[in-house]
Short mmCIF file of C-alpha atoms and ligand atoms in Angstrom, two decimals:
data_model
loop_
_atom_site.label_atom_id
_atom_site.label_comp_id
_atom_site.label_asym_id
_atom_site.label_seq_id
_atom_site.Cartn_x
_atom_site.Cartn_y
_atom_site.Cartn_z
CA UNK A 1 -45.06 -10.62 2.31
CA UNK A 2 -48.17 -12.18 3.97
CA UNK A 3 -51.29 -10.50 4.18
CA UNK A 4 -50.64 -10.43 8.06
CA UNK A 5 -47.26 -9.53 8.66
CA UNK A 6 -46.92 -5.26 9.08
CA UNK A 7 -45.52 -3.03 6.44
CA UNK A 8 -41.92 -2.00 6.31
CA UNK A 9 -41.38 1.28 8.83
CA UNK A 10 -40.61 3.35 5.40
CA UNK A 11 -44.26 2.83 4.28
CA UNK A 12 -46.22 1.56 7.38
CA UNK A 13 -48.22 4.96 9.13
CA UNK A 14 -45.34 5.06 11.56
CA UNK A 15 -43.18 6.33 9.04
CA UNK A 16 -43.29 10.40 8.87
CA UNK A 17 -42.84 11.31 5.23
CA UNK A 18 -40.36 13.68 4.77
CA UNK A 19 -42.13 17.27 3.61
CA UNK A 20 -41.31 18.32 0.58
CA UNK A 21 -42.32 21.79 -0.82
CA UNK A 22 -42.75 20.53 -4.75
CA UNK A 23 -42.34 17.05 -5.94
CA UNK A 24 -40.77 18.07 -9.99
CA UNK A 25 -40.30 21.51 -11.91
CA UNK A 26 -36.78 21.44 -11.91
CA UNK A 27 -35.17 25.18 -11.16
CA UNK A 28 -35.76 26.30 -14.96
CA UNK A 29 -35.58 29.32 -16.05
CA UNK A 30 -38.23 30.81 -18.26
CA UNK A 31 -37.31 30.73 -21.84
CA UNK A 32 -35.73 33.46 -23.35
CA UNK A 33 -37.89 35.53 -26.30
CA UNK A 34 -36.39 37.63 -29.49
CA UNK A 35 -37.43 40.53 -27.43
CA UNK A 36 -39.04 41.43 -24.02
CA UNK A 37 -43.01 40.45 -23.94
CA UNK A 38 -45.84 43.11 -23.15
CA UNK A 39 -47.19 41.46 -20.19
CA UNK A 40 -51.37 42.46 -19.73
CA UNK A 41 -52.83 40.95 -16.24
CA UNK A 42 -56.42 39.88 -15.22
CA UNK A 43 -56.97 39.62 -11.75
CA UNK A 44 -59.96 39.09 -9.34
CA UNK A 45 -58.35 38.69 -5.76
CA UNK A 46 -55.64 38.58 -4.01
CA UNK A 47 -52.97 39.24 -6.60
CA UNK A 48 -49.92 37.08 -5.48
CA UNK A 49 -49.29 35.72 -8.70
CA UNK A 50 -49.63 39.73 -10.62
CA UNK A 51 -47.31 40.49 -8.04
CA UNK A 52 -44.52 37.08 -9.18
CA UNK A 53 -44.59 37.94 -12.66
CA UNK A 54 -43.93 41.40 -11.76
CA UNK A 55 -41.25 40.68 -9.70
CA UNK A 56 -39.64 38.13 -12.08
CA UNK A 57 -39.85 40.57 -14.87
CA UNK A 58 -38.10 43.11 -12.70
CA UNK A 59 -35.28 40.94 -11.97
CA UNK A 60 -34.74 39.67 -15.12
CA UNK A 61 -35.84 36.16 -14.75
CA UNK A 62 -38.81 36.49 -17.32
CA UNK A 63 -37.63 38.70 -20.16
CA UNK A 64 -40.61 40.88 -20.22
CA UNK A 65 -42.92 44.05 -18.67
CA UNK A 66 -46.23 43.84 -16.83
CA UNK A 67 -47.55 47.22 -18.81
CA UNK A 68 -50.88 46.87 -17.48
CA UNK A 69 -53.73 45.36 -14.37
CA UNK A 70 -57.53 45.14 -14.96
CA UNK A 71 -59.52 43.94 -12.08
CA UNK A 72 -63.39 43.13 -12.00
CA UNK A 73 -63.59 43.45 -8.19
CA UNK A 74 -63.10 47.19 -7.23
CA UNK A 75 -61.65 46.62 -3.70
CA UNK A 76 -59.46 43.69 -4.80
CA UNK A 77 -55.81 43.29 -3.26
CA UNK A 78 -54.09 43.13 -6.71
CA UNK A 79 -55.80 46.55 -6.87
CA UNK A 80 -53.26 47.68 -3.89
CA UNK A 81 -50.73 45.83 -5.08
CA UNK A 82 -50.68 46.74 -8.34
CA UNK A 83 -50.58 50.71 -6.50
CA UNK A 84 -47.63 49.40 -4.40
CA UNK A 85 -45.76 48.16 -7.34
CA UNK A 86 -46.27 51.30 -9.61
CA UNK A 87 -47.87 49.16 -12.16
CA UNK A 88 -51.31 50.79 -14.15
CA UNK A 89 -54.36 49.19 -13.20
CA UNK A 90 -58.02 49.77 -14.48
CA UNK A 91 -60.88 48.76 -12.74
CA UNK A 92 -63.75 46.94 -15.33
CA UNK A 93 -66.54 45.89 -13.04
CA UNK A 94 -68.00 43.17 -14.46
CA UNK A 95 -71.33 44.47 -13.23
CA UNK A 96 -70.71 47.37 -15.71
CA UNK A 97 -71.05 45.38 -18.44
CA UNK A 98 -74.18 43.69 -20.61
CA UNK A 99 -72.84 40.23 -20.69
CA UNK A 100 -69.19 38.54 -20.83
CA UNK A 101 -69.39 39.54 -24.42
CA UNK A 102 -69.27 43.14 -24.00
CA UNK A 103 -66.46 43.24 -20.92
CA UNK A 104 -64.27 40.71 -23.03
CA UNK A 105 -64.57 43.41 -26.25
CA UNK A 106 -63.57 46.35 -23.68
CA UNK A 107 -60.42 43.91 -22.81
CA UNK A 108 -59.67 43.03 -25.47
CA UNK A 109 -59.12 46.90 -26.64
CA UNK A 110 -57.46 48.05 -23.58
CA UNK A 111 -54.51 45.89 -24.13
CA UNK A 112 -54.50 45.99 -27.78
CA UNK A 113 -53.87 49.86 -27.09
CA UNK A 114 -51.44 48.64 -24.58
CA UNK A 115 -49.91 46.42 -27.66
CA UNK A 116 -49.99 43.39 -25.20
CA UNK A 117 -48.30 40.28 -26.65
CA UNK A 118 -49.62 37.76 -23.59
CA UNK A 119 -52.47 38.20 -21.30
CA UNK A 120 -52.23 36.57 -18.26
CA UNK A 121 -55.42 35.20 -16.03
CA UNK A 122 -53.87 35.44 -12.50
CA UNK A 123 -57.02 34.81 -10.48
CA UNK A 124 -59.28 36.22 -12.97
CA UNK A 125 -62.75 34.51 -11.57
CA UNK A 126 -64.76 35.12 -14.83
CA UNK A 127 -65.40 32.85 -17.73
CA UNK A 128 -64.16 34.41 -20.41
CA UNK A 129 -65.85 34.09 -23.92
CA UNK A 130 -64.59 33.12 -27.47
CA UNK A 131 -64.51 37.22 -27.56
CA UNK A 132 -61.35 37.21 -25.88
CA UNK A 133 -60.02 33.74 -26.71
CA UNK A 134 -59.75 34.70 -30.01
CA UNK A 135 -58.08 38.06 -29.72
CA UNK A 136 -55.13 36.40 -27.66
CA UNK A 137 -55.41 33.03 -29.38
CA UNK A 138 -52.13 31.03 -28.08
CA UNK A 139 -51.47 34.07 -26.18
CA UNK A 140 -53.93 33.52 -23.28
CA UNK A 141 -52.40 31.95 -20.16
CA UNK A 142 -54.14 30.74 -17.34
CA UNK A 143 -53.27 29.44 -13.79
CA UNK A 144 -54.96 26.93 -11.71
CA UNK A 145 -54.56 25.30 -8.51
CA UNK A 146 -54.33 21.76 -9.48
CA UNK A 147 -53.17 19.25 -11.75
CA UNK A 148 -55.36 19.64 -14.80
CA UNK A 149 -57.50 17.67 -16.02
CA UNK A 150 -58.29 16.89 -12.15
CA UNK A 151 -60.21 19.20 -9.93
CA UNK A 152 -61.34 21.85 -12.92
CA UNK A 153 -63.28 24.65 -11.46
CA UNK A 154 -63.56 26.25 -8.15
CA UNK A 155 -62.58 25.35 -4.69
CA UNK A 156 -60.13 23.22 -6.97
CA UNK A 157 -57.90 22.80 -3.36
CA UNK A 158 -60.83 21.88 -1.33
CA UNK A 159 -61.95 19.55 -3.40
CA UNK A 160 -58.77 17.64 -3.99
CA UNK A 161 -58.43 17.27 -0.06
CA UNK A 162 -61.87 15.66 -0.05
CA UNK A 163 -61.11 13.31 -2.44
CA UNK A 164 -57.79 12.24 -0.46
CA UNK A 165 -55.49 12.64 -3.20
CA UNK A 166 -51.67 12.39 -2.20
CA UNK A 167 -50.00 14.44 -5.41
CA UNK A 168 -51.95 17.94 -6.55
CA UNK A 169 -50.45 21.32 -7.81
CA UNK A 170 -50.58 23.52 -10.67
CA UNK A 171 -50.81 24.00 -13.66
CA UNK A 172 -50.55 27.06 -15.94
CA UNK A 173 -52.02 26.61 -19.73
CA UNK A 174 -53.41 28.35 -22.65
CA UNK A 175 -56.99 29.40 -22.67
CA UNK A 176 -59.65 27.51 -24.46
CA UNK A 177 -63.05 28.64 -23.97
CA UNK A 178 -64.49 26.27 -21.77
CA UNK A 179 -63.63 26.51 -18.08
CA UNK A 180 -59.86 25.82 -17.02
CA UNK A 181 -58.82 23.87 -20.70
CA UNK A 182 -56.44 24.34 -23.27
CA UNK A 183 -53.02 23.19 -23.65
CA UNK A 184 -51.08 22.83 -20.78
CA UNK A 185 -47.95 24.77 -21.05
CA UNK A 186 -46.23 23.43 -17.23
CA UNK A 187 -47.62 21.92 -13.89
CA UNK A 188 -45.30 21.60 -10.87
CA UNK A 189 -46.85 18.63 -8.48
CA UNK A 190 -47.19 19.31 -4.80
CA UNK A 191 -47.67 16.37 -1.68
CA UNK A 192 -50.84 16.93 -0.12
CA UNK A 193 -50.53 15.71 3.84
CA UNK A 194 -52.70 12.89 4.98
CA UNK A 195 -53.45 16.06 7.83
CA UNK A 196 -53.34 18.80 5.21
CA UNK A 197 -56.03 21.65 5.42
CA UNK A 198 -56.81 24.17 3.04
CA UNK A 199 -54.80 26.45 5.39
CA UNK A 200 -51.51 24.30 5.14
CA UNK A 201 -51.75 23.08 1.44
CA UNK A 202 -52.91 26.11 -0.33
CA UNK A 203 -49.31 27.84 0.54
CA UNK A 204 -47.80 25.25 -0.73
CA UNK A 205 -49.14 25.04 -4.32
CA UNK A 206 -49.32 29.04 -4.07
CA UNK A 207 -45.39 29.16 -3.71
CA UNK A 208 -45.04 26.88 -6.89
CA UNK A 209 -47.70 28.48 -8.70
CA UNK A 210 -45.26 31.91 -9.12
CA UNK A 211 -42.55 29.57 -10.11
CA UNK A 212 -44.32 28.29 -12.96
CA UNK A 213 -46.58 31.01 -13.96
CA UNK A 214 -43.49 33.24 -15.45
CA UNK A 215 -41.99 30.26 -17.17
CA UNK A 216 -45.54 29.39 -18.70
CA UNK A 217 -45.98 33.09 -19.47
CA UNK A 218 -41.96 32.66 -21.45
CA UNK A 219 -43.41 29.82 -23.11
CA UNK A 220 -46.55 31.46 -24.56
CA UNK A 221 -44.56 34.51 -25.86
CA UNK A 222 -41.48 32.24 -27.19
CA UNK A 223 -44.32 30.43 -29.32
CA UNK A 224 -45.90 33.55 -30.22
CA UNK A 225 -42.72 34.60 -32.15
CA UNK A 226 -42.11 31.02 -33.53
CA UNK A 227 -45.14 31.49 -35.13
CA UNK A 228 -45.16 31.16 -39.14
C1 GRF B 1 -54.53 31.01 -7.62
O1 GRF B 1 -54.55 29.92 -6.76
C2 GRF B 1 -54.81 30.59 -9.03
O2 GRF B 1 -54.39 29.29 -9.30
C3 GRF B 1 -56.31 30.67 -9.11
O3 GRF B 1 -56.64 31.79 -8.33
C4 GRF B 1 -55.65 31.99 -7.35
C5 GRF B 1 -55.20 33.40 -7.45
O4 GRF B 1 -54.33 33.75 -6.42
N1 GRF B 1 -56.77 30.75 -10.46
P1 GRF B 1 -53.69 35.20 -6.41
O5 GRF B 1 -54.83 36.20 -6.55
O6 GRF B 1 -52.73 35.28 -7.55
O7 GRF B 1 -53.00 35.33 -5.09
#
């Protein structure tokens, strides 16, 4: 084709893609374990993801129970969800505490008396230290709203807009101490919309996000017991 002559309808900007929810993640299901996990959850914010594993340990999806919530922010959504869903839920306010060291030990012994086998971050906006990585070392799972290694950090979704990208997501992975790192355990890729806000794409990669995140969660505790 000559520089000149206009692209094919399929690809030219005439051409409405067709929208697509998730571009891979087949419909897995999460893994199954020797017996059902402990589930502990971190959470900061809003709580959606709390509220999926919940829901797909209740139903059987994810053999496992959430036996336990700790929020940092006192007025947090996950706090009222976490009421609304019967689940236990203890507020540690970061503020409380001398430095990430010290909340990270108080974490680290409210879900070993909880006998947690994987701790989930669901939105949990702290960095967490070596402290906790250790205690839950391959047991630590993390979500974040891209595909790692791209866009670590906050405003992950913002900042994949403003660089244009066509293909983001998620990703869910095991916790290494530096920020958003360790292995990755599953990503599910999302289109991002040449007209895409934060409003319209952040749905999106949310509704995938709780897809993955108890299949990731699965994964973590399957290894656990693999374990020599
Ligand atoms: C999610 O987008 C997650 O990837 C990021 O924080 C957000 C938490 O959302 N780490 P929610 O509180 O689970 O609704």
């Amino acid at each position: 084709m000559s520089p000149s002559e206009p692209l094919p309808a399929a690809v030219g900007e005439d051409a409405a893609p067709p929208r697509t929810a998730a571009l891979v993640v087949p419909h897995v299901a999460p893994p199954q374990t020797p017996r059902p996990l402990r589930l502990g959850v971190l959470a900061s914010g809003r709580g959606s993801n709390f509220e999926a594993l919940v829901r797909s340990s209740r139903h059987g999806a994810l053999q496992g129970e959430v036996v336990g919530l700790v929020v940092n922010t006192p007025h947090c959504k996950a706090l009222a969800r976490a009421g609304r869903l019967g689940i236990a839920a203890t507020v540690m306010n970061h503020h409380h505490y001398g430095s990430r060291e010290a909340l990270d030990h108080a974490l680290v012994d409210h879900f070993t008396a909880l006998q947690v086998d994987v701790l989930v971050m669901a939105g949990w906006m702290r960095i967490v230290s070596p402290v906790l990585c250790q205690a839950y070392d391959q047991r630590l799972v993390n979500i974040h709203p891209s595909l790692l290694p791209a866009f670590r950090g906050l405003n992950a979704m913002e900042r994949a807009l403003a660089a244009g990208v066509c293909i983001t997501g998620c990703t869910a992975h095991l916790v290494a101490p530096e920020v958003d790192a360790g292995p990755i355990l599953i990503q599910a890729a999302v289109p991002a919309y040449p007209n895409d806000t934060l409003a319209t794409l952040a749905p999106r990669i949310h509704a995938q996000e709780h897809r993955i995140l108890p299949i990731a969660v699965a994964m973590a505790g399957q290894r656990l017991f693999a374990r020599p």
